[in-house]
Coordinates of C-alpha atoms and ligand atoms in Angstrom, one line a residue:
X1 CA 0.0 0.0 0.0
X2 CA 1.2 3.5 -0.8
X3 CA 0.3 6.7 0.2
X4 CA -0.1 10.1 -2.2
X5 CA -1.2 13.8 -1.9
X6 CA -2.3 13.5 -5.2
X7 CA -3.1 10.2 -7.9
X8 CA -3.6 11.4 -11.3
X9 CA -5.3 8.7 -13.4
X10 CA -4.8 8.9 -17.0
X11 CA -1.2 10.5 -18.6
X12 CA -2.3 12.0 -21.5
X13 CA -2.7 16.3 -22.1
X14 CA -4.8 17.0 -18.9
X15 CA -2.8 14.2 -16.1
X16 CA 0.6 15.2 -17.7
X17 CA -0.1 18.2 -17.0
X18 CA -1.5 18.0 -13.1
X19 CA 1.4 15.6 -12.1
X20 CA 3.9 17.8 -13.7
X21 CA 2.5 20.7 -11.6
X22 CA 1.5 19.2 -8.6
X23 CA 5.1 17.4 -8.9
X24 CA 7.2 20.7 -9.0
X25 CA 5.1 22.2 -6.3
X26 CA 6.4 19.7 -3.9
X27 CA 3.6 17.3 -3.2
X28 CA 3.7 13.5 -3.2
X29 CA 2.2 12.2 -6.8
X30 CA 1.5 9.4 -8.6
X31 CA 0.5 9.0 -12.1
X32 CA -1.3 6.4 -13.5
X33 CA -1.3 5.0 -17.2
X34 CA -2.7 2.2 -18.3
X35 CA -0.8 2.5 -22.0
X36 CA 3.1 1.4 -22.6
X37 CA 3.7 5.2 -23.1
X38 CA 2.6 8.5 -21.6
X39 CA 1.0 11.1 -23.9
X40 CA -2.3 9.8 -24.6
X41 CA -4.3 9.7 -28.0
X42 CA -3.4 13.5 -28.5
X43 CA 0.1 11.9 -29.2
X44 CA -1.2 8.5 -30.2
X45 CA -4.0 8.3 -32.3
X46 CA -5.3 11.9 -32.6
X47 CA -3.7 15.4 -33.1
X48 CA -0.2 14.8 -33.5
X49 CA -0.4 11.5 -36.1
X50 CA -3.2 13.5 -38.1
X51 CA -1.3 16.8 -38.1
X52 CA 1.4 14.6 -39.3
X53 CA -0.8 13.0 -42.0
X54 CA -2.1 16.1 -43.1
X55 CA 1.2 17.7 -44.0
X56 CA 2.1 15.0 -45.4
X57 CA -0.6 14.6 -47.1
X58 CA -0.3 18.2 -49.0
X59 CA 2.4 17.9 -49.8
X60 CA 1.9 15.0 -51.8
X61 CA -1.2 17.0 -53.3
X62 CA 1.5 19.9 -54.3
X63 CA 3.3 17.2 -56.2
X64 CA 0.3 15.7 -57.8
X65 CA -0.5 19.3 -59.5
X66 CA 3.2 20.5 -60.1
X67 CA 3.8 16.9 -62.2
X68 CA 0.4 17.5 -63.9
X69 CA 1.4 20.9 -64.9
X70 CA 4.5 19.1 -66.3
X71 CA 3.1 16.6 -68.0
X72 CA 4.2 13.6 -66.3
X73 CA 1.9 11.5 -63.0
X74 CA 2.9 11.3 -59.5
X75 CA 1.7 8.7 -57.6
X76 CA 0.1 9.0 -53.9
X77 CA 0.1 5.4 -53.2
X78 CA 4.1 5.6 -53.1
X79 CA 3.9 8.7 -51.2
X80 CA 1.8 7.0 -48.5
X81 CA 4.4 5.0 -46.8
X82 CA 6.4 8.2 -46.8
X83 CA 3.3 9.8 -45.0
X84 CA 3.5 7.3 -42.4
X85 CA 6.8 7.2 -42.1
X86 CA 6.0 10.6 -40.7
X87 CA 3.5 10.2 -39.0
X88 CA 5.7 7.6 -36.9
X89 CA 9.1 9.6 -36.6
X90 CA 6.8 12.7 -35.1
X91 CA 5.1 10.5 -32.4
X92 CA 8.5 9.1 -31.5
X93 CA 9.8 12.6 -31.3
X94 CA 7.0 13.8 -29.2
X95 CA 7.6 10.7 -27.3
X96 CA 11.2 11.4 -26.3
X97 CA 9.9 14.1 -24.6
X98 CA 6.7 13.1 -22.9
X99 CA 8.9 9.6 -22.0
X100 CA 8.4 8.3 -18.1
X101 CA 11.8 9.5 -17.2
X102 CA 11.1 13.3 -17.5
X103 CA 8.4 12.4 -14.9
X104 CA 10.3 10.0 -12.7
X105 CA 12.4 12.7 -12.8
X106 CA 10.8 15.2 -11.3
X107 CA 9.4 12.9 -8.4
X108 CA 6.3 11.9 -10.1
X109 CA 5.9 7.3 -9.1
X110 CA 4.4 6.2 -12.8
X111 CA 2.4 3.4 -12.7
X112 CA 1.7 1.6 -15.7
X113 CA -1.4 0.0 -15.9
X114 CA -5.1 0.1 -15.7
X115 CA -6.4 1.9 -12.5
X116 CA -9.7 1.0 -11.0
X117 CA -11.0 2.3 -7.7
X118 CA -11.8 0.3 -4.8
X119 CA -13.3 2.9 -2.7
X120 CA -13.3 6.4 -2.5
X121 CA -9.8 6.5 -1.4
X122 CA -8.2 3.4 -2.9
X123 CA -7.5 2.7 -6.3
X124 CA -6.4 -0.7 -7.7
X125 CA -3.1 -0.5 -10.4
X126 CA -2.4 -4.4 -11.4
X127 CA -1.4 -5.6 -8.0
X128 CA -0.9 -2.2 -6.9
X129 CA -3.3 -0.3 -4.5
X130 CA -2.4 3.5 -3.7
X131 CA -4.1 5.1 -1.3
X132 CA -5.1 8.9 -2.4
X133 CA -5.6 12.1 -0.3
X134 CA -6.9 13.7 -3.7
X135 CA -8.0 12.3 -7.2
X136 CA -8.1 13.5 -10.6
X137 CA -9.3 11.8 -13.1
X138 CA -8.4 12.5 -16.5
X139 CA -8.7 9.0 -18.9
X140 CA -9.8 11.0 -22.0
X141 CA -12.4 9.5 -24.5
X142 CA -12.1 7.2 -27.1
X143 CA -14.3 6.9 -30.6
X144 CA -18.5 5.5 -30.6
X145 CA -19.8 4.3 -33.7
X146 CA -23.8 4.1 -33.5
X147 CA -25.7 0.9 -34.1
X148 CA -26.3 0.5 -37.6
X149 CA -27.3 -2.6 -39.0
X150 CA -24.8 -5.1 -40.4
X151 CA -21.8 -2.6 -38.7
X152 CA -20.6 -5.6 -36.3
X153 CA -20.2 -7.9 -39.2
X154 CA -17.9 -5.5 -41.3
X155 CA -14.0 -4.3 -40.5
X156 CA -13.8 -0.4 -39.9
X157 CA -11.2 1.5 -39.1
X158 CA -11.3 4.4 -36.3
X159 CA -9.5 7.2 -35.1
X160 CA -7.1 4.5 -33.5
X161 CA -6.4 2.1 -36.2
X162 CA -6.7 4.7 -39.8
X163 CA -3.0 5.2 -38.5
X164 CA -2.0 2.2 -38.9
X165 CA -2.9 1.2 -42.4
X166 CA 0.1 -0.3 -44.3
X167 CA -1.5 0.8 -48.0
X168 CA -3.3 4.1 -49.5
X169 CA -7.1 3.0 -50.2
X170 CA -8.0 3.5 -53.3
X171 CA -11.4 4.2 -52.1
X172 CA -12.7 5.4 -48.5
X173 CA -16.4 5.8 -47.0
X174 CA -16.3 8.2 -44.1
X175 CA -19.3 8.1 -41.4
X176 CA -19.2 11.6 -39.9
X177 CA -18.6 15.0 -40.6
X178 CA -17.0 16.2 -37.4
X179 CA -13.5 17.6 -37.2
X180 CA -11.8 13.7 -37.1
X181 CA -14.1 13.0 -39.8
X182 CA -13.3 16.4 -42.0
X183 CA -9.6 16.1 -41.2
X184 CA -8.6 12.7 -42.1
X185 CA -11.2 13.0 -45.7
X186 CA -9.4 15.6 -46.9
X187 CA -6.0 14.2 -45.8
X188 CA -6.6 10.6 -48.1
X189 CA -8.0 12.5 -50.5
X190 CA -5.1 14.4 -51.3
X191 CA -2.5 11.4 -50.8
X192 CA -5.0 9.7 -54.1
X193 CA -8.2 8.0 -52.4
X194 CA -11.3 9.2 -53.9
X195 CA -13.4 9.8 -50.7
X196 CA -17.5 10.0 -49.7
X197 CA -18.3 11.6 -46.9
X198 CA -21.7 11.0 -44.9
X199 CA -23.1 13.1 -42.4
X200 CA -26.5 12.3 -40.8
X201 CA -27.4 16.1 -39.1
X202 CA -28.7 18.5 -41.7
X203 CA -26.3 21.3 -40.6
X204 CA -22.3 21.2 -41.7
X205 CA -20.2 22.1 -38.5
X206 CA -23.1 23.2 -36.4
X207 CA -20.7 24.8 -34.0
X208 CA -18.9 26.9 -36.5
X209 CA -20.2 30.4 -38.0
X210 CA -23.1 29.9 -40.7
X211 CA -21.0 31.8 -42.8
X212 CA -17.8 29.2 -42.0
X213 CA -19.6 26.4 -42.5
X214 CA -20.9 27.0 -45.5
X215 CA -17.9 28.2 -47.1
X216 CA -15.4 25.4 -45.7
X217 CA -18.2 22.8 -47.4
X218 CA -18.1 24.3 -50.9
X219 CA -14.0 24.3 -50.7
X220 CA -14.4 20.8 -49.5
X221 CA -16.9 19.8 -52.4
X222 CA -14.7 20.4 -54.7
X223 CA -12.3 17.4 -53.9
X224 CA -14.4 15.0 -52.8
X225 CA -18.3 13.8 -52.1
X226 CA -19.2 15.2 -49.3
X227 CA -23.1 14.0 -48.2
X228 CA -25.2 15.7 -45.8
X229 CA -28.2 15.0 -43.6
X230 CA -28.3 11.4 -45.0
X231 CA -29.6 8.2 -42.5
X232 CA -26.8 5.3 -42.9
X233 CA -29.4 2.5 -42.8
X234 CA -26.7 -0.6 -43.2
X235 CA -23.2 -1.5 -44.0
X236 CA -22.5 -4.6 -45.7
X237 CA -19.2 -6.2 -47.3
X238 CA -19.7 -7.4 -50.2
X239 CA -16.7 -9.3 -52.3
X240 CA -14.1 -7.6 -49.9
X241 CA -15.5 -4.0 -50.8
X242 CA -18.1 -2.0 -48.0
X243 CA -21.0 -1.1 -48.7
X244 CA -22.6 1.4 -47.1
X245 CA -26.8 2.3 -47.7
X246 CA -28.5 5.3 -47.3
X247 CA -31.9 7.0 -47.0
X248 CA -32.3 10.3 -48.6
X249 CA -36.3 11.7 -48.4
X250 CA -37.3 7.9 -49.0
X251 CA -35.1 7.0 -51.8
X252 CA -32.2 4.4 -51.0
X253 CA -28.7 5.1 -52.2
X254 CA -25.8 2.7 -52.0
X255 CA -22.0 3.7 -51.9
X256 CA -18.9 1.2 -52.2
X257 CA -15.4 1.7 -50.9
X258 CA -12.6 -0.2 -50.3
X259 CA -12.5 0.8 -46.9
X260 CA -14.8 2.2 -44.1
X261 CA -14.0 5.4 -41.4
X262 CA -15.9 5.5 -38.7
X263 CA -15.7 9.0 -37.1
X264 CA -18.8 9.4 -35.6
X265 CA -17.8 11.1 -32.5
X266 CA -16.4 10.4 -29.2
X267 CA -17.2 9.1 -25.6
X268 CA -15.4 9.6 -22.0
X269 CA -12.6 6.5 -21.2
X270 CA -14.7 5.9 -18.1
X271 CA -16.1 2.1 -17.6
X272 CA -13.0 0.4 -16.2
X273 CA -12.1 3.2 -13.4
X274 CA -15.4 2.0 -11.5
X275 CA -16.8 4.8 -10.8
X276 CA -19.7 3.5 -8.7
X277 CA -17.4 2.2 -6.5
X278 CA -15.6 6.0 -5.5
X279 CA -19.8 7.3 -5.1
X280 CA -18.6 9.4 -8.0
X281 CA -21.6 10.6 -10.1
X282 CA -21.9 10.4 -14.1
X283 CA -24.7 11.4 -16.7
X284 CA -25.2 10.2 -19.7
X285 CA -21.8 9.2 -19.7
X286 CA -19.7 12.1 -18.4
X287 CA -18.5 12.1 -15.1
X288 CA -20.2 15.3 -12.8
X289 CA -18.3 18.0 -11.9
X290 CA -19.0 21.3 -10.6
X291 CA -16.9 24.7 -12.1
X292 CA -14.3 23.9 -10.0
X293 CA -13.9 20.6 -12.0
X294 CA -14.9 18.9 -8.3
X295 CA -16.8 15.4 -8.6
X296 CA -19.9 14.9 -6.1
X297 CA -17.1 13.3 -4.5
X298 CA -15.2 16.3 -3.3
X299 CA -11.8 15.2 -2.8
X300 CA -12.0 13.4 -6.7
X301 CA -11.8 15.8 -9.4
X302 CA -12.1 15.3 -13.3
X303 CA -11.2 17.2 -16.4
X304 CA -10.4 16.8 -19.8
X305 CA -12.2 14.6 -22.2
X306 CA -13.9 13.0 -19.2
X307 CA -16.0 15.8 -18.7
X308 CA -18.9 17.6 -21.1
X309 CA -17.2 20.6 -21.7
X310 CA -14.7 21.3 -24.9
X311 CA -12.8 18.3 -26.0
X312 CA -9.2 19.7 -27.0
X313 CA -5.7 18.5 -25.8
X314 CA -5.3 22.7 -25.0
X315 CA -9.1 22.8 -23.5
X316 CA -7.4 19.3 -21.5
X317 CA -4.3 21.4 -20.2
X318 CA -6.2 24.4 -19.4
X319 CA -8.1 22.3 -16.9
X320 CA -5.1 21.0 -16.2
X321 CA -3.6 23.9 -14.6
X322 CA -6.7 25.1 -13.1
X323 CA -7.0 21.8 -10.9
X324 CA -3.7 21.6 -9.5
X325 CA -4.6 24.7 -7.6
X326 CA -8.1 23.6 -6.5
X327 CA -6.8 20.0 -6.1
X328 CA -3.7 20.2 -3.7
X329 CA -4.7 24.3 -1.7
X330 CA -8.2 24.0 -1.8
X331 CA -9.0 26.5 -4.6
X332 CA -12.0 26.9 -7.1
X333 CA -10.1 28.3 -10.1
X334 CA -12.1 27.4 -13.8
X335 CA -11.2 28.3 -17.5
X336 CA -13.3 30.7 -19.1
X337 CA -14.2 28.4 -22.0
X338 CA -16.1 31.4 -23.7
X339 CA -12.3 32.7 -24.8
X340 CA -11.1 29.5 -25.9
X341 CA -10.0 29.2 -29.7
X342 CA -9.9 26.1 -31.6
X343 CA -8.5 25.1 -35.3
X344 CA -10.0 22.4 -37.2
X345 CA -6.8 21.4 -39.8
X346 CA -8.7 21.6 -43.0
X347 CA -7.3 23.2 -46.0
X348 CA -8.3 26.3 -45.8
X349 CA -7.6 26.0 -42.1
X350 CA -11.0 27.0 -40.0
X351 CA -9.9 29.6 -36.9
X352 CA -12.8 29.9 -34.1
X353 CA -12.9 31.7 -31.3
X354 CA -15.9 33.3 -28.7
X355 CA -19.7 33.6 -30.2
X356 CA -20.8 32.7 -33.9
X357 CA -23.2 35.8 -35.4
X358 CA -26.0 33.8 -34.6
X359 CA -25.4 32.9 -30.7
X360 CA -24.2 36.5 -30.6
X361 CA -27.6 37.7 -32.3
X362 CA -29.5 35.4 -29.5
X363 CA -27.8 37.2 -26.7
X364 CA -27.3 40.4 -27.8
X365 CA -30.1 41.0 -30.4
X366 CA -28.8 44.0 -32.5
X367 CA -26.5 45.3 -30.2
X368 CA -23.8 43.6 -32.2
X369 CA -21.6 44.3 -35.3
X370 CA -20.2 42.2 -37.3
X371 CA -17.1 43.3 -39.7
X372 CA -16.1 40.8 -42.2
X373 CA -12.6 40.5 -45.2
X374 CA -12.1 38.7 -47.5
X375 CA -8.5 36.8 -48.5
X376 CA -8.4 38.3 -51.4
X377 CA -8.2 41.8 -51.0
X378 CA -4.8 40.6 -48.8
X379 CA -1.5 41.5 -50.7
X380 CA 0.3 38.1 -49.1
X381 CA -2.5 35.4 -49.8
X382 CA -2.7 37.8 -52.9
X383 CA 0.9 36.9 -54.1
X384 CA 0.9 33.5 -52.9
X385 CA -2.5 32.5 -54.9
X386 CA -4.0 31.5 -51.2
X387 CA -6.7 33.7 -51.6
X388 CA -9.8 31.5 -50.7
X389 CA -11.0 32.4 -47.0
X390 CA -12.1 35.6 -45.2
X391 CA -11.8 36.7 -41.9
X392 CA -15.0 37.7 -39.3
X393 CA -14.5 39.8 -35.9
X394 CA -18.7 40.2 -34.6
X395 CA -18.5 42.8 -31.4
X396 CA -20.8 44.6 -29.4
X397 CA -21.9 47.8 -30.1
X398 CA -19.1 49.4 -28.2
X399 CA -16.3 47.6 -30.2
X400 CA -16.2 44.3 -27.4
X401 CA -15.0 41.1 -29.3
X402 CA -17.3 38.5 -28.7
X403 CA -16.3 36.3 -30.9
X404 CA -13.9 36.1 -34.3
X405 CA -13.9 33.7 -37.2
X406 CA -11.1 32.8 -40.3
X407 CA -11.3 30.4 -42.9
X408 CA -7.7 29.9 -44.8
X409 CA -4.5 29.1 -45.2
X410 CA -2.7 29.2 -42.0
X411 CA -5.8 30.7 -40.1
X412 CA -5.3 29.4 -36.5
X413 CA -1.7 30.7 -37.0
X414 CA -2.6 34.4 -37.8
X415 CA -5.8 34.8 -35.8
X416 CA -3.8 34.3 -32.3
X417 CA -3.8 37.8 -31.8
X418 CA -7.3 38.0 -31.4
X419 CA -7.8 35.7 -29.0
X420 CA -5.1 38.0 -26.7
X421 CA -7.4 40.6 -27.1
X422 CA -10.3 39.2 -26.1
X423 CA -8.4 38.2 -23.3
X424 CA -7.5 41.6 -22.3
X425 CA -10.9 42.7 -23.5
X426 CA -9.7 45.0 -25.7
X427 CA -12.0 46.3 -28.5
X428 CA -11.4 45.6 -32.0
X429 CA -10.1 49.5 -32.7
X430 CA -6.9 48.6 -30.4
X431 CA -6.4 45.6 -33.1
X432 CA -6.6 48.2 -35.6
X433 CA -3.9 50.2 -34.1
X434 CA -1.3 47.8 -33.9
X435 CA 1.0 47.7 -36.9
X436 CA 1.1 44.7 -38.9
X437 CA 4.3 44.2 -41.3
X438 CA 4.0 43.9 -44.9
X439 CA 3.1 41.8 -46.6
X440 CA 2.0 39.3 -43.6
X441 CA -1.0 37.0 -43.5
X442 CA -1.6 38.7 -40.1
X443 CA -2.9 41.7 -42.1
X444 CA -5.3 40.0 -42.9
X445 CA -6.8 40.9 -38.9
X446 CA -6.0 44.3 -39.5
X447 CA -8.2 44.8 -43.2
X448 CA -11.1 43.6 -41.0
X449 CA -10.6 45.5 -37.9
X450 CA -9.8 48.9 -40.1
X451 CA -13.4 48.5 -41.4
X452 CA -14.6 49.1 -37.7
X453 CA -12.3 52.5 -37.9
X454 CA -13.9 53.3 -41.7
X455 CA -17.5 53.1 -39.8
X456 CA -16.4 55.1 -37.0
X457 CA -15.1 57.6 -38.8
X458 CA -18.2 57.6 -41.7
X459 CA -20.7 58.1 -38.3
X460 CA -19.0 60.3 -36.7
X461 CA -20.4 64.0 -36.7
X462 CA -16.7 65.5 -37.2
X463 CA -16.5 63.8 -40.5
X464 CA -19.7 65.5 -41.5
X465 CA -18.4 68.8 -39.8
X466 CA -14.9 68.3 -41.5
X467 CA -17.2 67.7 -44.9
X468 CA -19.1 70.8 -44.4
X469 CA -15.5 72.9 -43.9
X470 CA -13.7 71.8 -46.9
X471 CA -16.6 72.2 -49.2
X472 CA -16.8 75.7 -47.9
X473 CA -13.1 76.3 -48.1
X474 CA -13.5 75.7 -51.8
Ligands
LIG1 C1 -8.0 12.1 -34.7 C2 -8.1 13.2 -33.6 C3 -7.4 14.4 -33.8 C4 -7.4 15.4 -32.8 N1 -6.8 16.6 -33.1 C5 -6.8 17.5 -32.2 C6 -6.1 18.8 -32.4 O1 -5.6 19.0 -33.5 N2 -6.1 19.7 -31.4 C7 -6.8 19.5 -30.3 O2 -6.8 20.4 -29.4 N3 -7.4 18.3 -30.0 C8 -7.4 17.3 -30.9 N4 -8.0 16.1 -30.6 C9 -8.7 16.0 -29.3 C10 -7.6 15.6 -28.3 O3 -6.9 14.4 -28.7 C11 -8.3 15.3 -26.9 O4 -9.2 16.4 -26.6 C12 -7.2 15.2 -25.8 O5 -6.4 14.1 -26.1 C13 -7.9 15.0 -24.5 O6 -6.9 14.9 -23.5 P1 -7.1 14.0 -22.2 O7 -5.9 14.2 -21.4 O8 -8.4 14.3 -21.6 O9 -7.2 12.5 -22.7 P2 -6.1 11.6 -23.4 O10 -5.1 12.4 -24.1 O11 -6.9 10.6 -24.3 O12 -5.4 10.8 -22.2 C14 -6.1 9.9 -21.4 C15 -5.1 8.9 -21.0 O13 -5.7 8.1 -20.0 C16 -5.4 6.7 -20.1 N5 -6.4 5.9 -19.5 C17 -7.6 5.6 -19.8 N6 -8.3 4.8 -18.9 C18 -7.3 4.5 -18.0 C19 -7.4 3.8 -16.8 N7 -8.5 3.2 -16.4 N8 -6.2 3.7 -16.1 C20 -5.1 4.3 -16.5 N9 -5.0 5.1 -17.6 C21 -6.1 5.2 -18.3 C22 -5.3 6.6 -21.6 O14 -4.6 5.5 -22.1 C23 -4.7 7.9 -22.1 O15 -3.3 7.8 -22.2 C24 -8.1 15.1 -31.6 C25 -8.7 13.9 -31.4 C26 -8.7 12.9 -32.3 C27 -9.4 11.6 -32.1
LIG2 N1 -8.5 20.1 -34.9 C1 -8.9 19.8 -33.7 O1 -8.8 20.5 -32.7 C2 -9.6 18.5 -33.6 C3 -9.5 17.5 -34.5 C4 -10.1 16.3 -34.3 C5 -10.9 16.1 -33.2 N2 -11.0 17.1 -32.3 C6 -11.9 16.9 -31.1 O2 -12.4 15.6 -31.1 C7 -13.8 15.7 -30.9 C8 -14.5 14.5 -31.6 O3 -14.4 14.7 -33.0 P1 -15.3 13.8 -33.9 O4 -15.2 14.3 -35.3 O5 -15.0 12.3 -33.7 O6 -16.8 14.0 -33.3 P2 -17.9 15.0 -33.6 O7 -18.9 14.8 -32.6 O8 -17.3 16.4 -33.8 O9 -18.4 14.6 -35.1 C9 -19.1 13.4 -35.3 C10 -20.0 13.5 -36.5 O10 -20.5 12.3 -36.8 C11 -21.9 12.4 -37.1 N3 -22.6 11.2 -36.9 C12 -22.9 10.5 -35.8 N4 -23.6 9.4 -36.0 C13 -23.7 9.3 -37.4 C14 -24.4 8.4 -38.3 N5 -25.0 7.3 -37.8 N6 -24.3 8.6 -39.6 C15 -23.7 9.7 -40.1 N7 -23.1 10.6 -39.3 C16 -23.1 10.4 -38.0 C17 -22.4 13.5 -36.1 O11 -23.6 14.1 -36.6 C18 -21.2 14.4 -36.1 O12 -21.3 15.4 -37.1 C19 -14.2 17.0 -31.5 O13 -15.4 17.6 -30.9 C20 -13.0 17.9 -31.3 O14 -13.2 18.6 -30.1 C21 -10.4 18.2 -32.5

């Protein structure tokens, strides 16, 4: 039996960073993993292997058009093995750094294997029990597929095997339009797999800005078959091919692929920690907590994936910080999620931060602005022949950013800045005061936010007076 201040269960984004922290702080922690290596499907099987993948992947797009353009093929199959070969080298490299030792070395005990409690205090590591002053638990999520008919009887790959695959498909179904979904389509698409898409909710990217959405799906269209608001009624395989059928206003349609992607969304890693065991509470398959990320066990806490609120590895790390506070001195900090960016890795990149138009519209009514630029009237995107995507910045009346929103290349790269102002909360004319060298993608921020200056100024009554003057000096 061993004693801890504080057990972390899961090493991925969010328990890296609590044991790290609660580590270097002084107090006695362990950290529980139940995979070979620390780092969690960020590292594994979800951000870092798909960023990978995607560069990779346009790359080999960039190829495919300069050998068109001289006359000769390049072929994406070949390409592919490079592409993992990538995708390996920079989970290794990651890795290195997220490796046991730099734990161990700061004091952190790892554990590797799967935790389950015992009682509210004890939790059970292979023949292991640690006794725990505090808790957090932070075993992420993994990927649900819905029951459709004939599903169990076919193979389909997921977020954690698609990595794996040792050829290019020449053809690919994928089940979902989510981010995973979006990312990955586009990504085979490029390296040479011609790719359907189906989507069962009406709405593209429901969470994104109308305006987003709806641009991001015609850029997608364009490269691949992209079907929304369909019902998948079966899968089947039929002579080693899938076949997927679907219901469209009463009519059945039937697509066939070599292979099947199911990315149909994702559910808390919860069943083996027994739960009901600790008296800690879930619903509907998220574990309780209050703001302070506190179970209705108070000395357990949870965060990241586990827990309904945004599911990123920065949204993870975030919470991370703010529970090794609350967790080991008794405090109630929280992240302000309504300030929290994210970037979904299409091509044009999609930047989001704060309030779409139309949640901005439900709260505020027509208190709000909205200010919007497009790509295109940007010298840089201008010279580099990047010029699909625009920028939009809504505010309140008084110039408050409430919420910003980029489609193109590089967006979540460029759009930072806003997200530090709305931090601050600054109003958009600061962003306009800033100077922006030429020719950057960044000025891309500044065309939008010099509209809000061009309004000012067309409103304002000294304009009119200053009008009235020169026509009269004459
Ligand atoms: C394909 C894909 C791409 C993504 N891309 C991005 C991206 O670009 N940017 C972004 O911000 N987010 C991205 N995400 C989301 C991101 O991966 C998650 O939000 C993040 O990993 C959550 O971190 P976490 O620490 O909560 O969980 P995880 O990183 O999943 O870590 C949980 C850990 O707990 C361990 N564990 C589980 N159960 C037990 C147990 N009983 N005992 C011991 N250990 C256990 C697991 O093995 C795992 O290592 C992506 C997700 C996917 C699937
Ligand atoms: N760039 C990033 O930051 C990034 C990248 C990938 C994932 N993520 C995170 O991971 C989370 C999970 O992503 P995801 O794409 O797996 O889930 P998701 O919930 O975002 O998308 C799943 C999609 O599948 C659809 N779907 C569900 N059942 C279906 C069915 N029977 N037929 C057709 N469509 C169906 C849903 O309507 C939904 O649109 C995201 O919310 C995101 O936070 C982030």
């Amino acid at each position: 039996m061993k004693d801890y201040q504080l057990i972390v269960i899961g090493g991925g984004a969010a328990g890296m960073t609590v044991a790290a922290g609660a580590a270097n702080l002084g107090a006695k922690v362990a950290l529980v993993e139940k995979n070979k290596h620390l780092g969690g499907d960020c590292l594994h099987v979800g951000c870092v292997p798909s960023k990978a993948l995607i560069a990779a992947s346009k790359e080999a797009n960039a190829m495919m058009r300069a050998a068109r353009v001289l006359g000769t093929e390049f072929n994406g199959g070949e390409h592919y093995q490079m592409s993992k070969a990538r995708v390996d080298k920079a989970r290794a490299i990651i890795q290195d750094h997220d490796g046991t030792e730099r734990f161990e070395k700061i004091g952190v005990d790892v554990y590797i294997g799967e935790a389950s409690f015992q009682s509210p205090t004890e939790l059970k590591v292979g023949d292991d029990l640690l006794i725990g002053k505090k808790f957090v638990i932070s075993t992420g999520s993994k990927p649900t597929v819905p029951p459709i008919d004939g599903l169990d009887q076919v193979p389909y790959l997921t977020n954690e095997t698609v990595f794996e695959e040792e050829t290019l498909p020449e053809s690919l179904i994928v089940i979902g339009a989510g981010t995973v979904g979006l990312e990955l389509a586009q990504s085979f698409v490029r390296l040479g797999s011609q790719v359907t898409v189906l989507e069962a909710q009406d709405a593209f990217l429901p969470k994104e800005d109308e305006d987003v959405s709806t641009y991001l799906k015609s850029q997608l269209e364009m490269a691949m078959r992209l079907k929304i608001g369909v019902k998948v009624s079966r899968v089947d395989e039929v002579d080693g091919r899938i076949r997927v059928t679907t219901e469209v206003d009463g009519e059945t349609v039937e697509y066939e692929a070599d292979k099947l992607l199911m990315a149909t969304g994702r559910v808390p890693r919860i069943d083996a920690l027994r739960l009901d065991r600790a008296n800690v509470q879930v619903t509907k398959g998220y574990i309780d907590v209050s703001s302070s990320y506190r179970t209705s066990q108070p000395h357990i806490f949870a965060i990241g994936d586990t827990i309904k609120t945004l599911p990123f590895t920065h949204a993870a790390g975030e919470e991370g910080k703010a529970v090794v506070a609350n967790a080991l001195f008794g405090l109630w900090n929280k992240v302000d999620y309504s300030k929290l960016p994210w970037i979904t890795f299409t091509d044009p990149e999609v930047f989001h931060v704060g309030m779409t138009e139309k949640e901005a519209r439900e709260r505020y009514g027509d208190d709000i602005e909205t200010y919007e630029a497009k790509l295109s009237e940007v010298d840089r995107f201008i010279a580099e022949r990047q010029e699909a995507g625009f920028v939009k910045v809504i505010t309140k009346k008084n110039g408050k950013i409430i919420g910003a929103h980029a489609v193109g290349e590089s967006a979540g790269d460029w759009m930072q800045i806003v997200v530090y102002a709305m931090q601050r909360g600054d109003k958009i004319g600061k962003l306009s005061r800033m100077i922006y060298p030429y020719p950057s993608r960044s000025e891309a921020v500044k065309k939008v936010t010099d509209l809000y200056w061009r309004k000012r100024l067309f409103e304002s009554p000294l304009t009119e007076l200053a009008r009235r003057y020169f026509k009269l000096m004459q």
